[in-house]
Every structure is written in C-alpha cells, then in structure tokens.
Amino acid sequence: DNTESNSSRGALIVLEGLDRCGKTSQSGRLYKYLDEQGHSVESWRFPDRNTGVGQMISSYLANKSQLDDHAIHLLFSANRWEKRSLMEEKLKSGTTLIVDRYSYSGVAFSSAKGLDIGWCKAPEIGLLAPDLVVYLDISPEKAAERGGYGDERYEQLEFQKKVAGSYLALRDSSWKVIDATLSIEDIEKKLREVVLDCMMTCHKGKALSH
Ligand code: T5A
Ligand code: NA
C-alpha cells in the first residue's frame, strides 16, 4: 500500500560517489554507530555479488567476462530488483538500511558510457525511493591516488571523469553532499548528523514507493 503512512518504519539511506570515495569505510562506521545506539540497522551494498546475477556482475567488473553495455546495465538493475521485496520487508519492520550504491550508480555509470539517460533510468522505476542520498564528493584525480585503484573495469581516470559529470547531472537539492577529502573521522561526524536528522524527520509518513 503506497499511500500508507508509517512513522515507525526504517529509513532507506543511500551512499553514492565515485570509486574509492570512501563509501565502504563510512557505511561500516555508520552501521557500528547506529547499532551501538540501539537502532535496528543493516548495512547493504550494490552490486550484491552473492546472488547469481551478482556473480555475473562481479565477473564482468573483474574483466573475466564481456557483456554488451545494455546487458550489464540491466543486470545491475535486476540485482536491485531481486533484493526489492526483502528491502521492503526490512524497512516496514523498522530496520534502517545503509545502502552502499543504488540506482544512481546504475544510471551514472551506464550513461557515462554514452547510453541514453532515459533508457538507463527506465528499469529503476518501481524500486523503493531512498529517504536520504548522501554523495561523497571527491575529484576523480584525488580518488585515483587512493589505495587499490585500477583493479576493476571502471577504475580508470578518464572514465571516472565522465561518471563525475553524470552524477552532477543527476544530483538534486535533496542530496546531501559531503566533502570526501576530509579525514575519515570528520566525514563520519558529518554523515551521522545528516543521517540522524533524516531518521528523526524525513521518513515520518513518507511512502516508500514513488
Ligand atoms: N556500478 C555499481 C555500476 O556500474 N552500476 C551499478 O548499478 C552499481 C551498483 C563496483 C563498480 O560497479 C559500478 C560502480 C563501481 O565501479 P563497488 O564494488 O561498490 O562497485 O566498488 P566501489 O564503489 O568502487 O568501492 P570501492 O571499495 O572502490 O570504494 P569505496 O567503498 O568508495 O571506498 P573505500 O571506503 O573502500 O575506500 C577506498 C580507499 O580509500 C581510503 C580507504 O582506506 C581505502 O584505501 N579512504 C580514505 N583515505 C583518505 N581519506 C579518507 N577520508 C578516506 N576514506 C577512505
Ligand atoms: Na571499485
């Protein structure tokens, strides 16, 4: 029931940004903090590499298989669809989800390859709408200097510059932008502030679907 209002449901919090912007580090810290505060919370990520679809994505990202750009786009989306009902169940039962990448990654990365943006957005329609999107903002050059860069398909400076442009076009005023070049501790503090603010206010009475 999309019109149902439920002030006790969990919040859907999404972290976005370029490769190596620090999402994984921050979602771990945020999870630990909220858990210790006694909240019911889970940490999720997309792609979820544990499913059958996720294994195909993982192999593609590791350059172990080749796929048409449209086909891999739809697999990323399918990977979110296969988790949709569980996601809804968790949120309705009061669990807050911290999600490392979501639909915006799907659209930003595929449109950076030159795919039509409307076509990229279409398979995302009907997935659950986040209560909060936090963008960890870092330049492609700074991100490239961080450890481990270069192991996966999209971790190349020229491509990440295009992804940064796509994200800029996708962003709207509801997104919270945090400078991802600050210290891990300073980002953690700012992230807590926007997340706690959202958990207290933004999902009260807001329906989960568009
Ligand atoms: N993708 C994804 C699509 O094309 N379509 C989709 O629909 C989806 C969902 C895999 C790729 O798939 C693409 C996007 C990606 O290219 P992934 O597995 O989530 O996605 O890979 P990444 O997002 O790239 O994950 P990374 O592990 O590379 O980066 P994170 O999680 O952003 O960064 P993190 O926390 O691991 O940190 C990276 C390094 O920086 C350091 C860390 O210690 C680590 O070494 N670091 C900092 N250093 C200095 N200051 C800070 N504040 C720091 N924070 C972290
Ligand atoms: Na990566």
Coordinates of C-alpha atoms and ligand atoms in Angstrom, one line a residue:
D1 CA 0.0 0.0 0.0
N2 CA 1.9 3.0 -1.3
T3 CA -0.3 5.6 0.5
E4 CA 0.1 4.1 3.9
S5 CA 2.0 6.3 6.3
N6 CA 4.1 4.6 8.9
S7 CA 6.3 6.6 11.3
S8 CA 8.0 3.5 12.7
R9 CA 9.5 2.1 9.5
G10 CA 13.2 2.1 9.0
A11 CA 15.0 4.7 6.8
L12 CA 16.5 3.9 3.4
I13 CA 19.9 5.7 3.4
V14 CA 22.0 5.6 0.2
L15 CA 25.6 6.4 -0.2
E16 CA 26.9 7.4 -3.6
G17 CA 30.1 8.6 -5.2
L18 CA 33.0 7.8 -7.5
D19 CA 35.0 4.6 -7.0
R20 CA 37.3 5.0 -3.9
C21 CA 35.3 7.9 -2.5
G22 CA 35.1 6.1 0.9
K23 CA 31.6 4.7 0.9
T24 CA 32.5 1.3 2.2
S25 CA 34.6 2.8 5.1
Q26 CA 31.8 5.2 6.0
S27 CA 28.9 2.7 5.8
G28 CA 30.8 0.4 8.2
R29 CA 31.4 3.2 10.7
L30 CA 27.8 4.5 10.4
Y31 CA 26.5 0.9 10.9
K32 CA 28.5 0.4 14.0
Y33 CA 27.4 3.8 15.5
L34 CA 23.7 3.3 14.8
D35 CA 23.9 -0.3 16.1
E36 CA 25.6 0.8 19.3
Q37 CA 22.9 3.5 19.7
G38 CA 20.4 0.6 19.8
H39 CA 18.8 1.1 16.4
S40 CA 17.7 -1.8 14.3
V41 CA 20.1 -1.3 11.3
E42 CA 21.7 -3.3 8.4
S43 CA 24.5 -2.5 6.0
W44 CA 23.8 -3.4 2.4
R45 CA 25.7 -2.8 -0.9
F46 CA 25.0 -2.9 -4.6
P47 CA 26.1 -4.8 -6.6
D48 CA 25.2 -7.6 -4.2
R49 CA 27.8 -10.0 -5.5
N50 CA 26.3 -13.0 -3.6
T51 CA 23.4 -13.7 -5.9
G52 CA 23.6 -15.5 -9.3
V53 CA 23.1 -12.1 -11.1
G54 CA 25.7 -10.6 -8.7
Q55 CA 28.3 -13.2 -9.7
M56 CA 27.8 -12.3 -13.4
I57 CA 28.3 -8.7 -12.5
S58 CA 31.4 -9.5 -10.4
S59 CA 33.0 -11.4 -13.2
Y60 CA 32.3 -8.6 -15.6
L61 CA 33.8 -6.0 -13.3
A62 CA 36.9 -8.2 -12.9
N63 CA 37.3 -8.2 -16.7
K64 CA 36.7 -12.0 -16.6
S65 CA 33.7 -11.8 -19.0
Q66 CA 32.5 -9.4 -21.6
L67 CA 28.9 -8.1 -21.9
D68 CA 27.1 -5.6 -24.1
D69 CA 26.7 -2.2 -22.2
H70 CA 22.9 -2.5 -22.2
A71 CA 23.0 -6.1 -20.9
I72 CA 25.3 -5.3 -17.9
H73 CA 23.1 -2.2 -17.2
L74 CA 20.0 -4.4 -16.9
L75 CA 21.9 -6.9 -14.7
F76 CA 22.8 -4.2 -12.3
S77 CA 19.2 -3.2 -12.2
A78 CA 18.0 -6.8 -11.9
N79 CA 20.4 -7.2 -8.9
R80 CA 18.4 -4.4 -7.2
W81 CA 15.1 -5.9 -8.2
E82 CA 15.9 -9.3 -6.7
K83 CA 16.5 -7.6 -3.4
R84 CA 13.5 -5.3 -3.5
S85 CA 11.0 -7.4 -1.6
L86 CA 13.4 -8.2 1.2
M87 CA 14.3 -4.5 1.3
E88 CA 10.7 -3.5 1.7
E89 CA 10.1 -6.2 4.4
K90 CA 13.1 -4.9 6.4
L91 CA 12.1 -1.2 6.2
K92 CA 8.5 -2.0 7.1
S93 CA 9.6 -4.0 10.1
G94 CA 11.5 -1.0 11.4
T95 CA 15.1 -1.7 10.2
T96 CA 17.1 1.1 8.8
L97 CA 19.2 0.2 5.8
I98 CA 22.5 1.8 4.9
V99 CA 23.0 1.1 1.2
D100 CA 26.4 1.4 -0.5
R101 CA 25.4 2.4 -4.1
Y102 CA 21.9 2.2 -5.6
S103 CA 20.0 3.2 -8.7
Y104 CA 22.1 6.4 -9.1
S105 CA 25.2 4.4 -9.6
G106 CA 23.4 2.4 -12.3
V107 CA 22.4 5.5 -14.2
A108 CA 25.6 7.4 -13.6
F109 CA 28.0 4.7 -14.7
S110 CA 26.0 3.5 -17.8
S111 CA 25.2 7.0 -19.0
A112 CA 28.9 7.8 -18.7
K113 CA 29.4 5.1 -21.4
G114 CA 27.1 7.1 -23.7
L115 CA 23.8 5.2 -23.2
D116 CA 20.7 7.3 -23.3
I117 CA 19.9 8.6 -19.8
G118 CA 16.1 8.0 -20.1
W119 CA 16.8 4.4 -21.2
C120 CA 19.1 4.0 -18.2
K121 CA 16.5 5.2 -15.7
A122 CA 13.6 3.1 -17.0
P123 CA 14.4 -0.2 -15.3
E124 CA 14.8 1.6 -11.9
I125 CA 11.2 2.7 -11.9
G126 CA 9.3 0.9 -9.2
L127 CA 12.3 0.3 -6.9
L128 CA 12.0 1.8 -3.4
A129 CA 12.8 5.5 -3.1
P130 CA 15.5 6.5 -0.7
D131 CA 14.8 8.8 2.3
L132 CA 18.3 10.2 2.0
V133 CA 21.0 10.2 -0.6
V134 CA 24.5 11.2 0.6
Y135 CA 27.1 12.0 -2.1
L136 CA 30.7 11.6 -1.0
D137 CA 32.3 14.3 -3.1
I138 CA 35.9 13.7 -4.4
S139 CA 37.6 14.7 -7.6
P140 CA 38.5 11.8 -10.0
E141 CA 42.2 12.7 -9.6
K142 CA 42.1 12.5 -5.8
A143 CA 40.2 9.3 -5.9
A144 CA 42.7 7.8 -8.2
E145 CA 45.5 8.4 -5.7
R146 CA 43.8 6.1 -3.1
G147 CA 44.8 2.5 -2.5
G148 CA 43.9 -0.3 -4.8
Y149 CA 42.7 1.8 -7.7
G150 CA 42.9 0.1 -11.0
D151 CA 41.9 -3.4 -10.2
E152 CA 38.4 -3.3 -11.7
R153 CA 36.9 -2.3 -15.1
Y154 CA 35.6 1.2 -14.2
E155 CA 38.6 2.3 -12.1
Q156 CA 40.2 4.4 -14.8
L157 CA 40.7 8.2 -14.5
E158 CA 39.2 9.2 -17.9
F159 CA 36.0 7.1 -17.3
Q160 CA 35.7 8.3 -13.7
K161 CA 35.7 11.9 -15.0
K162 CA 32.7 11.1 -17.2
V163 CA 31.0 9.4 -14.2
A164 CA 31.6 12.6 -12.1
G165 CA 29.8 14.5 -14.9
S166 CA 26.9 12.1 -14.9
Y167 CA 26.5 12.4 -11.1
L168 CA 26.5 16.1 -11.4
A169 CA 23.6 16.0 -13.8
L170 CA 21.7 13.5 -11.6
R171 CA 22.1 15.4 -8.3
D172 CA 19.2 17.4 -7.0
S173 CA 18.7 19.7 -4.0
S174 CA 17.6 16.8 -1.8
W175 CA 21.0 15.2 -1.9
K176 CA 23.4 15.8 1.0
V177 CA 26.9 16.4 -0.3
I178 CA 29.9 15.7 2.0
D179 CA 33.5 16.6 1.1
A180 CA 35.1 13.2 0.8
T181 CA 38.6 14.5 1.0
L182 CA 38.2 15.4 4.7
S183 CA 39.5 13.0 7.3
I184 CA 37.6 9.7 7.8
E185 CA 36.6 11.0 11.3
D186 CA 35.3 14.3 10.1
I187 CA 33.3 12.7 7.3
E188 CA 31.9 10.2 9.8
K189 CA 30.7 13.1 12.0
K190 CA 29.0 14.9 9.2
L191 CA 27.4 11.7 8.0
R192 CA 26.0 11.0 11.4
E193 CA 24.4 14.4 11.5
V194 CA 22.6 14.2 8.2
V195 CA 21.5 10.6 8.9
L196 CA 20.2 11.2 12.4
D197 CA 18.4 14.2 11.1
C198 CA 16.8 12.1 8.4
M199 CA 15.9 9.3 10.8
M200 CA 14.1 11.8 13.1
T201 CA 12.2 13.7 10.5
C202 CA 12.4 12.7 6.8
H203 CA 10.7 9.3 6.7
K204 CA 7.8 10.0 9.0
G205 CA 4.7 9.5 7.0
K206 CA 6.6 9.3 3.7
A207 CA 5.5 6.4 1.4
L208 CA 8.3 4.0 0.3
S209 CA 7.4 3.9 -3.4
H210 CA 7.3 6.8 -5.9
Ligands
T5A1 N1 28.3 0.1 -10.6 C1 27.6 -0.2 -9.5 C2 27.6 0.2 -11.9 O1 28.2 0.5 -12.9 N2 26.2 0.2 -11.8 C3 25.5 -0.1 -10.7 O2 24.3 -0.2 -10.7 C4 26.2 -0.3 -9.5 C5 25.5 -0.6 -8.2 C6 31.6 -1.7 -8.3 C7 31.5 -0.9 -9.5 O3 30.2 -1.1 -10.1 C8 29.8 0.1 -10.6 C9 30.4 1.1 -9.8 C10 31.7 0.5 -9.4 O4 32.7 0.9 -10.4 P1 31.7 -1.3 -5.7 O5 32.0 -2.8 -5.5 O6 30.8 -0.7 -4.8 O7 31.1 -1.1 -7.2 O8 33.1 -0.6 -5.8 P2 33.5 0.9 -5.3 O9 32.3 1.7 -5.1 O10 34.5 1.4 -6.3 O11 34.1 0.5 -4.0 P3 35.5 0.9 -3.5 O12 35.8 -0.1 -2.5 O13 36.4 1.0 -4.7 O14 35.4 2.3 -2.9 P4 34.7 2.9 -1.7 O15 33.8 1.9 -1.0 O16 34.0 4.2 -2.1 O17 35.9 3.4 -0.8 P5 36.6 2.7 0.5 O18 35.9 3.0 1.7 O19 36.8 1.2 0.2 O20 37.9 3.5 0.5 C11 38.8 3.4 -0.6 C12 40.3 3.7 -0.1 O21 40.4 5.0 0.3 C13 40.7 5.1 1.7 C14 40.4 3.7 2.2 O22 41.2 3.4 3.3 C15 40.7 2.8 1.0 O23 42.1 2.5 0.9 N3 39.9 6.1 2.3 C16 40.4 7.4 2.6 N4 41.6 7.9 2.5 C17 41.7 9.2 2.9 N5 40.7 10.0 3.4 C18 39.5 9.5 3.6 N6 38.5 10.2 4.1 C19 39.3 8.1 3.1 N7 38.2 7.3 3.1 C20 38.6 6.1 2.6
NA2 NA 35.8 -0.5 -7.1

